[in-house]
Coordinates of C-alpha atoms in Angstrom, one line a residue:
X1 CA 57.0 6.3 17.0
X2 CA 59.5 8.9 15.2
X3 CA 62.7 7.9 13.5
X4 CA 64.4 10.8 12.3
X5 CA 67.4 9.1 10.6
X6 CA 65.1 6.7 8.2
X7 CA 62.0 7.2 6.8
X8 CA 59.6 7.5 9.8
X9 CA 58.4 4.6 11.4
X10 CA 54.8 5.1 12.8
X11 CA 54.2 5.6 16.3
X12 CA 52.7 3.9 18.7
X13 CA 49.3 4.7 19.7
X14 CA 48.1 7.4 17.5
X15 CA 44.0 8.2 15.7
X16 CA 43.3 9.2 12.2
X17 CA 40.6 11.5 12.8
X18 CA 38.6 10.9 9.9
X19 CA 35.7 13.4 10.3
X20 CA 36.0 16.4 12.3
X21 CA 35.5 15.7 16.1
X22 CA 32.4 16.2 18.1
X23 CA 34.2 17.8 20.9
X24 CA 37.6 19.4 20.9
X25 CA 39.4 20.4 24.6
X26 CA 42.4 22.6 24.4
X27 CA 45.4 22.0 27.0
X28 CA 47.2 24.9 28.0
X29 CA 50.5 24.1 28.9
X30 CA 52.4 25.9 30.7
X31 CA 56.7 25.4 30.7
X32 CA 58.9 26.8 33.4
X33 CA 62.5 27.4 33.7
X34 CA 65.1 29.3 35.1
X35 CA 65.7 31.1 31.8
X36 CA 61.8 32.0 30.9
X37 CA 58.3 31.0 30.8
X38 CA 56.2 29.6 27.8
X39 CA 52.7 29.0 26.8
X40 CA 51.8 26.3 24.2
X41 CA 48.0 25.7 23.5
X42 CA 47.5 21.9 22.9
X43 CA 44.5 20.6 21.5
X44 CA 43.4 17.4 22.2
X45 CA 40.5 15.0 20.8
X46 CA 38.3 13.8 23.5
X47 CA 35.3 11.6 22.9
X48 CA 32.6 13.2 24.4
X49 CA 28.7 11.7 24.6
X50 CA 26.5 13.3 21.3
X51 CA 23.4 13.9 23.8
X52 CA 26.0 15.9 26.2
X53 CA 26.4 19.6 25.0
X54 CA 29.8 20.2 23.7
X55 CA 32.0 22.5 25.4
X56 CA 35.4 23.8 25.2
X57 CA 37.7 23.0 28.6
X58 CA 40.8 24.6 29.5
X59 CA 43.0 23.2 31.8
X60 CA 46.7 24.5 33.0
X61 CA 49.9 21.6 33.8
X62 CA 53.1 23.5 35.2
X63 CA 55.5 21.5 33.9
X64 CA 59.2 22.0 34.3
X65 CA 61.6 22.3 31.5
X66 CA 65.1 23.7 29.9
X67 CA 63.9 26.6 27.6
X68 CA 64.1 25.9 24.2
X69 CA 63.5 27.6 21.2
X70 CA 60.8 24.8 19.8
X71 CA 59.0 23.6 23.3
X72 CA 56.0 21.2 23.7
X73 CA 55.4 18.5 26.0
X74 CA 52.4 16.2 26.4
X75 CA 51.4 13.0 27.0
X76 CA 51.8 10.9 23.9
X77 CA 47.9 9.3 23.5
X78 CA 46.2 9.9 20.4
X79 CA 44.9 12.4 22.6
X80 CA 47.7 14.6 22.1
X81 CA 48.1 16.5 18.7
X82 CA 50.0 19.7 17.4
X83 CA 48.5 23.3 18.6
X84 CA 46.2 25.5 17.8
X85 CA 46.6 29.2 19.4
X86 CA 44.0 31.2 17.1
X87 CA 41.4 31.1 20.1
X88 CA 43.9 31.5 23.1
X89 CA 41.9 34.5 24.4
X90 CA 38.8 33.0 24.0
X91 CA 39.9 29.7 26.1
X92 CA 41.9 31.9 28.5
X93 CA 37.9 33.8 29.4
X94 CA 36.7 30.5 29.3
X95 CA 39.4 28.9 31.6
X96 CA 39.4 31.6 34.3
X97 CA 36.0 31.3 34.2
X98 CA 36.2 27.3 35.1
X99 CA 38.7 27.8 38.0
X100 CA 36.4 30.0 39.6
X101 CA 33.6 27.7 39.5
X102 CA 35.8 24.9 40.1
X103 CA 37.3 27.1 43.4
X104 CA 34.3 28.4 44.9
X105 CA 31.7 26.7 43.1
X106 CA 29.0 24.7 45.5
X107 CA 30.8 21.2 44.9
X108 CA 34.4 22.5 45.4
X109 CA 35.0 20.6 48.7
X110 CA 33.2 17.3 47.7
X111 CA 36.7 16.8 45.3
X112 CA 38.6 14.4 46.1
X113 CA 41.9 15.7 48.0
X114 CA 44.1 14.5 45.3
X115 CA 42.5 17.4 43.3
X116 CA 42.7 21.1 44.7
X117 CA 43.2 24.6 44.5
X118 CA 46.3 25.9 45.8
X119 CA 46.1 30.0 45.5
X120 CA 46.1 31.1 41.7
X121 CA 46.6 27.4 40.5
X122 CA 43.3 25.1 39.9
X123 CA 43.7 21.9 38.9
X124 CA 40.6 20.2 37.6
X125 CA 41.2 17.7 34.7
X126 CA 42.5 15.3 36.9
X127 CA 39.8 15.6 39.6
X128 CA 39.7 11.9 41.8
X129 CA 36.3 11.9 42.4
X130 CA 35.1 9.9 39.6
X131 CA 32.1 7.2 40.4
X132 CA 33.7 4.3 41.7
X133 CA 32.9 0.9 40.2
X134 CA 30.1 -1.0 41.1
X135 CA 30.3 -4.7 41.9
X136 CA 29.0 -5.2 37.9
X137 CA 32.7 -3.0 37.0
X138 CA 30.7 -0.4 35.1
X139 CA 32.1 2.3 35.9
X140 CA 36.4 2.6 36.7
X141 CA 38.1 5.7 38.6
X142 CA 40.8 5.8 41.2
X143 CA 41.6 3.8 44.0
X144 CA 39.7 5.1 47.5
X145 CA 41.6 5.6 50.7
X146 CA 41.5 2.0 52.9
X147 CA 40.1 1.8 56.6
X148 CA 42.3 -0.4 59.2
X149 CA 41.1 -1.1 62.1
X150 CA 43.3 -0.1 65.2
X151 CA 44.6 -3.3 65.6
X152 CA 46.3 -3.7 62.4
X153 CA 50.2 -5.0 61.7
X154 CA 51.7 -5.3 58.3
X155 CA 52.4 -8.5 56.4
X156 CA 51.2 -10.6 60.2
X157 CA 48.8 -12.6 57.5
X158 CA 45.8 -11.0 59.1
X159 CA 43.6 -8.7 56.9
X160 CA 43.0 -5.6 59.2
X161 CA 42.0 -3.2 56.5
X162 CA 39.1 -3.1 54.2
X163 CA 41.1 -3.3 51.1
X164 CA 43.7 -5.3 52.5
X165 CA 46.7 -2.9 52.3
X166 CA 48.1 -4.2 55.4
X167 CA 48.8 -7.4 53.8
X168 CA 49.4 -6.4 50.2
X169 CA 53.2 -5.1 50.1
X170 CA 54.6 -8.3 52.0
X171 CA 56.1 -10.3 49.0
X172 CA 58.4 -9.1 46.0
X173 CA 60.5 -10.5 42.8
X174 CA 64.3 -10.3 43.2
X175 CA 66.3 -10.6 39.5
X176 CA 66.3 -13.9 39.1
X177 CA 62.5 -14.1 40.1
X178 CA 64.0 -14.7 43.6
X179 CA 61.1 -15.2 45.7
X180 CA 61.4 -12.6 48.7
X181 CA 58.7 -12.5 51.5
X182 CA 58.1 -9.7 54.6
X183 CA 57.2 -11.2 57.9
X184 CA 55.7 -9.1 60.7
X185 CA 58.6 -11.2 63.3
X186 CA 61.0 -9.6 61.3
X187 CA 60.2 -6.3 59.0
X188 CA 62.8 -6.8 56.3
X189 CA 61.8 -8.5 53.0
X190 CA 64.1 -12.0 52.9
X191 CA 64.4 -15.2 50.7
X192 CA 62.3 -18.2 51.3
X193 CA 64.3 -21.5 51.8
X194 CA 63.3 -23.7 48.8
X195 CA 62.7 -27.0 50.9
X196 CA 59.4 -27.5 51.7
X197 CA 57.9 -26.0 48.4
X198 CA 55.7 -27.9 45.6
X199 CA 53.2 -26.8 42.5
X200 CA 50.6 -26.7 45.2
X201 CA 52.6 -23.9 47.7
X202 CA 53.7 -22.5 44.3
X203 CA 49.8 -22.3 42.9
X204 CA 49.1 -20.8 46.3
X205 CA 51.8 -17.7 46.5
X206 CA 51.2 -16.7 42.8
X207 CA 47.6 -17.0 43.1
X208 CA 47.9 -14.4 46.3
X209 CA 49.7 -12.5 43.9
X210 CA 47.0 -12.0 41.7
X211 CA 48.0 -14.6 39.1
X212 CA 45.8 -18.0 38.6
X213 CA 48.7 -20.2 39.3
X214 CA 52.3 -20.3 39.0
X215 CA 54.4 -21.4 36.0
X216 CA 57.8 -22.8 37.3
X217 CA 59.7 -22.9 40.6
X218 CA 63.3 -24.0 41.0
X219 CA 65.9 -23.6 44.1
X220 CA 69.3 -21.2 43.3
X221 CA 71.9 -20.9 45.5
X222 CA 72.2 -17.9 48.0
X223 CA 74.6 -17.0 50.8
X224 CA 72.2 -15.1 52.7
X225 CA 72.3 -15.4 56.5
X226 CA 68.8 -15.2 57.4
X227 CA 66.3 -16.8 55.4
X228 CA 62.6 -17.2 55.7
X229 CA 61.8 -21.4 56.3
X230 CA 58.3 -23.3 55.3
X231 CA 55.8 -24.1 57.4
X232 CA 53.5 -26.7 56.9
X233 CA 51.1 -25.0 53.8
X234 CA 47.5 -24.0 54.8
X235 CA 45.3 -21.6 53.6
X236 CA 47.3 -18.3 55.0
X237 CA 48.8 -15.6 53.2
X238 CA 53.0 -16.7 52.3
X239 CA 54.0 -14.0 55.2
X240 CA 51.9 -16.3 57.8
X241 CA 53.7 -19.4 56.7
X242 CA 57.2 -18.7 57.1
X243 CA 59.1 -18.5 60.2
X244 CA 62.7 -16.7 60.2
X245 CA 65.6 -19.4 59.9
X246 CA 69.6 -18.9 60.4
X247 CA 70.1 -21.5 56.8
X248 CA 68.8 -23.0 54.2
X249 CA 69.2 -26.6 53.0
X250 CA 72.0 -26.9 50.7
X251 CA 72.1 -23.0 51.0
X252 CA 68.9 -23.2 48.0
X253 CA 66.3 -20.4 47.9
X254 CA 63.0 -20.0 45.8
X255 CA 63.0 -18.8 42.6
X256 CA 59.4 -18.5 41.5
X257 CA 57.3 -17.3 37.9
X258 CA 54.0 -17.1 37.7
X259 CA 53.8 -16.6 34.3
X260 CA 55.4 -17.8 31.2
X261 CA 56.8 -14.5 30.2
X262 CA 58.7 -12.4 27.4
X263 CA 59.3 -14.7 25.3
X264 CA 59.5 -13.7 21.4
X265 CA 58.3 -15.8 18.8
X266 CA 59.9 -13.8 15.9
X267 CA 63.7 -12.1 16.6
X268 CA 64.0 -10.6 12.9
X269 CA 64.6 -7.0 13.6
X270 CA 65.9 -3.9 11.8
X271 CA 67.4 -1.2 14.0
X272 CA 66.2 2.2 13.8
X273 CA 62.1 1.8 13.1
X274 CA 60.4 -1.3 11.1
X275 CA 56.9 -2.6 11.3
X276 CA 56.9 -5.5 13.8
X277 CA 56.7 -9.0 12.4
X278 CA 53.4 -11.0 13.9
X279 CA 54.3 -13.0 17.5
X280 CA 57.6 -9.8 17.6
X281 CA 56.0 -8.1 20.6
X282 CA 53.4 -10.4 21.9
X283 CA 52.5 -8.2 24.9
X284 CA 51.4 -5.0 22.8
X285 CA 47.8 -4.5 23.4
X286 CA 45.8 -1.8 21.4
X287 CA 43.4 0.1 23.7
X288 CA 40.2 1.2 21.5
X289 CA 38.3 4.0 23.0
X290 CA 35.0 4.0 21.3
X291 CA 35.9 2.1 18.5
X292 CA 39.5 4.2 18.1
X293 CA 43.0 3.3 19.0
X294 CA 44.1 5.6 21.4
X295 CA 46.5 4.5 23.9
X296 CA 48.8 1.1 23.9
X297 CA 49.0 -1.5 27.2
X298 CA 51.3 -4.6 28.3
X299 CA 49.7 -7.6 29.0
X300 CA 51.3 -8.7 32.4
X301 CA 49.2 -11.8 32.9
X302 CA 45.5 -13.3 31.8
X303 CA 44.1 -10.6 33.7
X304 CA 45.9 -7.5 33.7
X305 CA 47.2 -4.8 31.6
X306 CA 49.3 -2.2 32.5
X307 CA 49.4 1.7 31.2
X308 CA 49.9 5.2 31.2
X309 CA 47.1 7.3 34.0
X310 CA 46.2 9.6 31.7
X311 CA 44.7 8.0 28.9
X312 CA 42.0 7.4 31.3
X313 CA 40.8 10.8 32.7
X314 CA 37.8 12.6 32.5
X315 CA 35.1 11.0 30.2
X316 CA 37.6 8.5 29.1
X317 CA 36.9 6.2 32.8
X318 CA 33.6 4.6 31.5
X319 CA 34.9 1.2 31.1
X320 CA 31.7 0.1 28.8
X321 CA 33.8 2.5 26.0
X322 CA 37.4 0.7 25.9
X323 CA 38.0 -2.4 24.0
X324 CA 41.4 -4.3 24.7
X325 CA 43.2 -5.7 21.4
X326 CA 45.5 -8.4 21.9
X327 CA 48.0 -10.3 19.3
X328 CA 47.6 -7.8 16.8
X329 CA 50.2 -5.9 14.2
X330 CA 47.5 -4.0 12.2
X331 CA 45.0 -1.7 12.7
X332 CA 43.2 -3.5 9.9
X333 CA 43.0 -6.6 11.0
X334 CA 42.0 -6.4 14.7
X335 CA 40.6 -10.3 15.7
X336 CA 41.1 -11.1 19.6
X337 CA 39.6 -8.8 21.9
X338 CA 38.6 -8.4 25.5
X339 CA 36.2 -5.6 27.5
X340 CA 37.5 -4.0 30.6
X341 CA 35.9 -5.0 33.6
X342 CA 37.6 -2.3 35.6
X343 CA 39.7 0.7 35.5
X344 CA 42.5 1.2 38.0
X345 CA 44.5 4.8 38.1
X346 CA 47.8 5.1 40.2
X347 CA 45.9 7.1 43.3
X348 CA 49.0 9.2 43.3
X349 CA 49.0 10.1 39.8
X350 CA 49.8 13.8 39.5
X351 CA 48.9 15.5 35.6
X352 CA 50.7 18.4 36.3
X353 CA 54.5 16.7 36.7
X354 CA 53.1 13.0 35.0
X355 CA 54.6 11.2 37.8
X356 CA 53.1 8.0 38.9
X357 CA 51.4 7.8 35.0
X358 CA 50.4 4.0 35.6
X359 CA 47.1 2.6 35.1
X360 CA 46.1 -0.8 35.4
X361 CA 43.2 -2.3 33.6
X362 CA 41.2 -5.5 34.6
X363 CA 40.2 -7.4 32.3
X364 CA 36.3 -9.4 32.1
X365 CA 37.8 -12.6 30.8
X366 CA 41.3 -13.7 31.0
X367 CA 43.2 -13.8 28.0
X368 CA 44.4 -17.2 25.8
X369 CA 47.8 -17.1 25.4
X370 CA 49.7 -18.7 22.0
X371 CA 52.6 -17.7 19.8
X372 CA 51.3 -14.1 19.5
X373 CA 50.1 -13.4 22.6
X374 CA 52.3 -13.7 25.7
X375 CA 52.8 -11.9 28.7
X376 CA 55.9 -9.2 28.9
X377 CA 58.0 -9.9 32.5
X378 CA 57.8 -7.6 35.6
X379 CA 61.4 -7.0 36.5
X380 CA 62.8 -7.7 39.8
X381 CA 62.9 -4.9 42.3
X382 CA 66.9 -4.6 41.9
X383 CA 67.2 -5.8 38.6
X384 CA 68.9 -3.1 36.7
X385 CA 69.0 -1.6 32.8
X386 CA 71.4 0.7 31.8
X387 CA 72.8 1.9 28.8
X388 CA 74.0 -0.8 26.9
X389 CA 71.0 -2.7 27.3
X390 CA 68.9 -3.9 24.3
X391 CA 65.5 -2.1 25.0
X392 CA 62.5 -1.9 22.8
X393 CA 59.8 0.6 22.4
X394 CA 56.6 -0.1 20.1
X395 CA 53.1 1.1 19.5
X396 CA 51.0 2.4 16.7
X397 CA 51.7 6.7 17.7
X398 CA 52.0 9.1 14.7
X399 CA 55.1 9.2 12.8
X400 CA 56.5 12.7 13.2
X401 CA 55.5 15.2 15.5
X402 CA 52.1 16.8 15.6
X403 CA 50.6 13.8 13.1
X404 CA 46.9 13.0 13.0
X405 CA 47.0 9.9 11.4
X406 CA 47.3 6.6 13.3
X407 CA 50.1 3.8 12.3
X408 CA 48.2 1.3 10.3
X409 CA 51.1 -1.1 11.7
X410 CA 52.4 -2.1 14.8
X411 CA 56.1 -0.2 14.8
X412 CA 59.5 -0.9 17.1
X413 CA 62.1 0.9 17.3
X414 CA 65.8 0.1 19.2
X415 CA 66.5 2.9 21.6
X416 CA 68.9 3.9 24.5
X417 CA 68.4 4.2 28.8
X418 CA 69.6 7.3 29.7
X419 CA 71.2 8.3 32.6
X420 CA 68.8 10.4 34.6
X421 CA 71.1 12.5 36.0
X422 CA 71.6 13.5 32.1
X423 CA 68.1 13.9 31.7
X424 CA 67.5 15.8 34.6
X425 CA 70.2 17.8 33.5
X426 CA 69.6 21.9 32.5
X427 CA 69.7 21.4 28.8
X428 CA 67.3 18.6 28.8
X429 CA 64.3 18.3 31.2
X430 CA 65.8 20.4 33.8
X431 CA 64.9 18.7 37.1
X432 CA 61.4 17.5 35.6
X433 CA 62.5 13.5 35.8
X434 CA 61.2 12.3 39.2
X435 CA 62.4 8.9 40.7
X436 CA 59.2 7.3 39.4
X437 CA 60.1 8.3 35.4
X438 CA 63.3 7.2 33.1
X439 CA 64.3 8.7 30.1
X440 CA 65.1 6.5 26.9
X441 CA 65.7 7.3 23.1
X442 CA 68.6 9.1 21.7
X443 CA 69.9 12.0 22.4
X444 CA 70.7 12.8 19.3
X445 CA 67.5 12.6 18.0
X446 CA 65.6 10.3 15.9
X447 CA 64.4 7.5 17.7
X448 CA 61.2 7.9 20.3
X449 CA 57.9 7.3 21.0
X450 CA 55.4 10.0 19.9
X451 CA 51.2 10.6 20.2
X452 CA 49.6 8.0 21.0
X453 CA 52.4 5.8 22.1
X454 CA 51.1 6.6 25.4
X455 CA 50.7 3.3 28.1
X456 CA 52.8 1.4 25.4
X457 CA 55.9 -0.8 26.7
X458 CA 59.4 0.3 27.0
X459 CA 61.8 -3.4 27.3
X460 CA 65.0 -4.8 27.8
X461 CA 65.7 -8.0 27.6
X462 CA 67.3 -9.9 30.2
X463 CA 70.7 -12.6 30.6
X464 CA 67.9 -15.3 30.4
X465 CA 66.7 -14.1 26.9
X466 CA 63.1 -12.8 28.3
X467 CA 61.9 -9.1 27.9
X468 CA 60.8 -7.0 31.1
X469 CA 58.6 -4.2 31.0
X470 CA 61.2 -1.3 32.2
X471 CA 58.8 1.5 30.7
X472 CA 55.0 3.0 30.6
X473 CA 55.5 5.4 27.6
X474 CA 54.0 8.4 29.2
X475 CA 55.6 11.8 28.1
X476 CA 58.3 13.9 26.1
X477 CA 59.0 17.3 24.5
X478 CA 57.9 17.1 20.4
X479 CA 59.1 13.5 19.1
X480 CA 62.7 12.5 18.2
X481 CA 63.9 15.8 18.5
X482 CA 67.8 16.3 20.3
X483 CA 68.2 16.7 23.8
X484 CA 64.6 15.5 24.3
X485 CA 64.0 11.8 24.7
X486 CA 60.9 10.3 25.7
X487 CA 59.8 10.1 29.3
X488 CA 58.4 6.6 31.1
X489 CA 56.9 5.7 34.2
X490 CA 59.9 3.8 36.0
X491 CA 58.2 0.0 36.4
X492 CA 60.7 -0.9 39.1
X493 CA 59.8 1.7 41.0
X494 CA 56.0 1.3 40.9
X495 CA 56.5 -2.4 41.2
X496 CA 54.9 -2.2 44.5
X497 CA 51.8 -0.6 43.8
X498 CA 51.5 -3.0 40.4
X499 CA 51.5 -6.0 42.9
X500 CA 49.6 -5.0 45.7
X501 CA 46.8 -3.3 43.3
X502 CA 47.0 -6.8 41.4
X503 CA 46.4 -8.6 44.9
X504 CA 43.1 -6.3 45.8
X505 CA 41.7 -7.4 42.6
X506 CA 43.0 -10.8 42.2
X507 CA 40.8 -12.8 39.8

């Protein structure tokens, strides 16, 4: 995390590298504009096997940005560090040489579609066709494509596809945690009538969500016209036991939680950068690859965490290597942890342009929650944040741009929503903002998210005093620098996927 206007905080998920490497990859990233084109050689730490023989990979992201005099973008996991250009040629020889086997190599067309090679460009660090994970979860990778039969309807309660993706986008969270279901007799998502609803319907839709059961339930007042009424509970999905309805009793509709979430056991802040006090951020996780912190996570229930897609590509999907740290402010002092049972990357993830950087992360064991470990909130789907929001970012990233040392302690830092028409302006990221990404931080400079930040929460608190997970941090040009806030993966807009991924794997 960088703070340019006090002494520098440290970031968020960052590594001190403490012997040399066994294997070091070099990123060559490549930034476009309308004004020029630059190169910037990133190298990057990558755990590799010691029995594997090292080798040096180059891979090429087009990536678009305003020119600038100082440019570099990446995504900010302890991956990430500052450059290294004295072997360009070299990796250049090396790269071409890649793409061609890569292109026309015997076991180009067995790639997963999500990875190919469009004329001169060859993308092949984010190849798709990692080993799927067994029934033990030892191995994690992307999401395959589902099978339906020919038969199948959306949200009619009946499971029609192998994975259930007719059935798994049928129910969303309004703000307010109104409850809002999508019927196959109707097509449009609408509120459910709160008459007729107990613990045990309650238990029963959160549980379908992919929690264990729900938390609290209570009826709020809505002036809808059409509502969705409840049937008599069996054991049916919620869309197969609601019929469509004109009112509601008392004009009451369902607001529903699943989880007893973002609430903060210690307020005591200090704008600007400041190590976080113990129970301050109780959804932080610290995601240990091979016994290193590189990446931070959210903890969204027992179950799940959420983060950024590419902390987990290439070697880094062998989910026997990642330890989860929960309820912890310091590096030295790591206590609660849980393995990861499975490895869930955004199928749609796309490591040239970042978007869609969300991961989700199963855990073997669900997590104890107490003072200092808690669940952050998913936000409604229409829930908004804007500029006068009070939003958080926090991790244990470097503390200035291009740092190889890790933040000993968990840091947060205050920052801004930007508008993204400002971001996506030409004298910031130039278009490069997609509808799945928000920019937050200061414009001015000074307060961000740096390496190792990466899968780390961006939140706002809410009227009702909880904090929602807004943000995944995912990417951003240098650290704290003007005109060049950090970049998130928009969780509103990939509330659907978090939810119906959640549902397939559903504890």
């Amino acid at each position: 995390m960088a703070d340019n206007d006090t002494d520098p905080p440290p970031p968020y998920s960052s590594v001190t590298l403490d012997s040399p490497p066994p294997f070091m990859a070099y990123e060559q990233v490549v930034y476009n504009s309308k004004y020029d084109v630059t190169q910037k050689t990133v190298p990057y730490y990558v755990q590799k096997d010691p029995a594997k023989v090292a080798a040096i990979i180059v891979t090429q992201h087009n990536v678009l940005h305003a020119s600038s005099k100082k440019q570099g973008s990446c995504g900010r996991s302890a991956k990430c560090y500052g450059g290294l250009a004295g072997a360009l040629l070299l990796l250049v020889l090396l790269g071409l040489a890649i793409w061609l086997g890569v292109c026309y190599g015997p076991k180009a067309h067995s790639v997963h579609s999500d990875s190919n090679c469009k004329g001169n460009d060859c993308n092949h660090e984010h190849d798709n066709s990692h080993e799927q994970e067994d029934d033990k979860g030892h191995h994690g990778g992307f999401n395959s494509p589902d099978t339906c039969s020919n038969s199948s309807i959306l949200c009619d309660a009946i499971q029609a596809c192998q994975q259930s993706n007719d059935e798994t986008n049928c129910v969303r969270f309004g703000d307010g945690e109104v409850l809002q279901v999508k019927t196959a007799q109707d097509g449009r998502f609408l509120p459910v009538c709160y008459q007729g609803l107990d613990t045990s319907y309650a238990n029963q839709i959160c549980a379908q969500l992919g929690f264990r059961r729900s938390y609290a339930s209570s009826p709020v007042k809505s002036t809808d016209s059409v509502a969705l009424s409840l049937k008599l509970r069996t054991d049916s999905l919620i869309q197969g036991l609601v019929n469509v309805s004109s009112t509601c009793a008392n004009e009451q509709v369902v607001s529903l939680q699943c989880t007893d979430c973002g609430k903060q056991q210690t307020t005591s802040r200090i704008i600007g950068g400041s190590a976080s006090k113990l129970g301050q951020w109780p959804w932080q996780v610290s995601l240990h690859f091979n016994g290193r912190h590189v990446c931070g996570g959210s903890l969204i229930s027992p179950d799940f965490v959420v983060s950024a897609a590419h902390c987990f590509q290439g070697t880094m999907t062998n989910t026997g290597s990642w330890r989860v740290y929960v309820g912890t402010i310091s590096q030295n002092y790591l206590q609660i942890f849980s393995n990861v049972k499975k490895i869930i990357v955004n199928e749609n993830y796309n490591g040239r342009s970042n978007d869609n950087d969300i991961t989700l992360l199963k855990l073997d064991k669900p997590v104890d929650f107490s003072d200092t470990v808690q669940p952050v909130c998913l936000p409604g789907f229409d829930q908004n944040f804007s500029e006068t929001s009070e939003c958080w970012t926090s991790g244990f990233g470097t503390t200035e741009e291009g740092g190889d040392h890790a933040s000993t302690n968990l840091m947060g830092v205050t920052v801004n929503i930007i508008d993204s028409r400002v971001c996506n302006s030409s004298r910031v990221y130039n278009g490069a903002i997609s509808k799945n990404m928000l920019c937050s931080g200061d414009m001015n400079g000074g307060r961000d998210s740096c390496q190792g930040d990466s899968g780390g929460p961006l939140v706002c608190k809410g009227g009702n005093g909880r904090w929602y997970l807004v943000g995944i941090t995912s990417w951003g040009a240098g650290c704290g620098e003007r005109l060049r806030p950090g970049v998130y993966s928009k969780v509103t807009s990939l509330l659907p996927w978090i939810y119906s991924t959640m549902q397939q794997e559903k504890p």
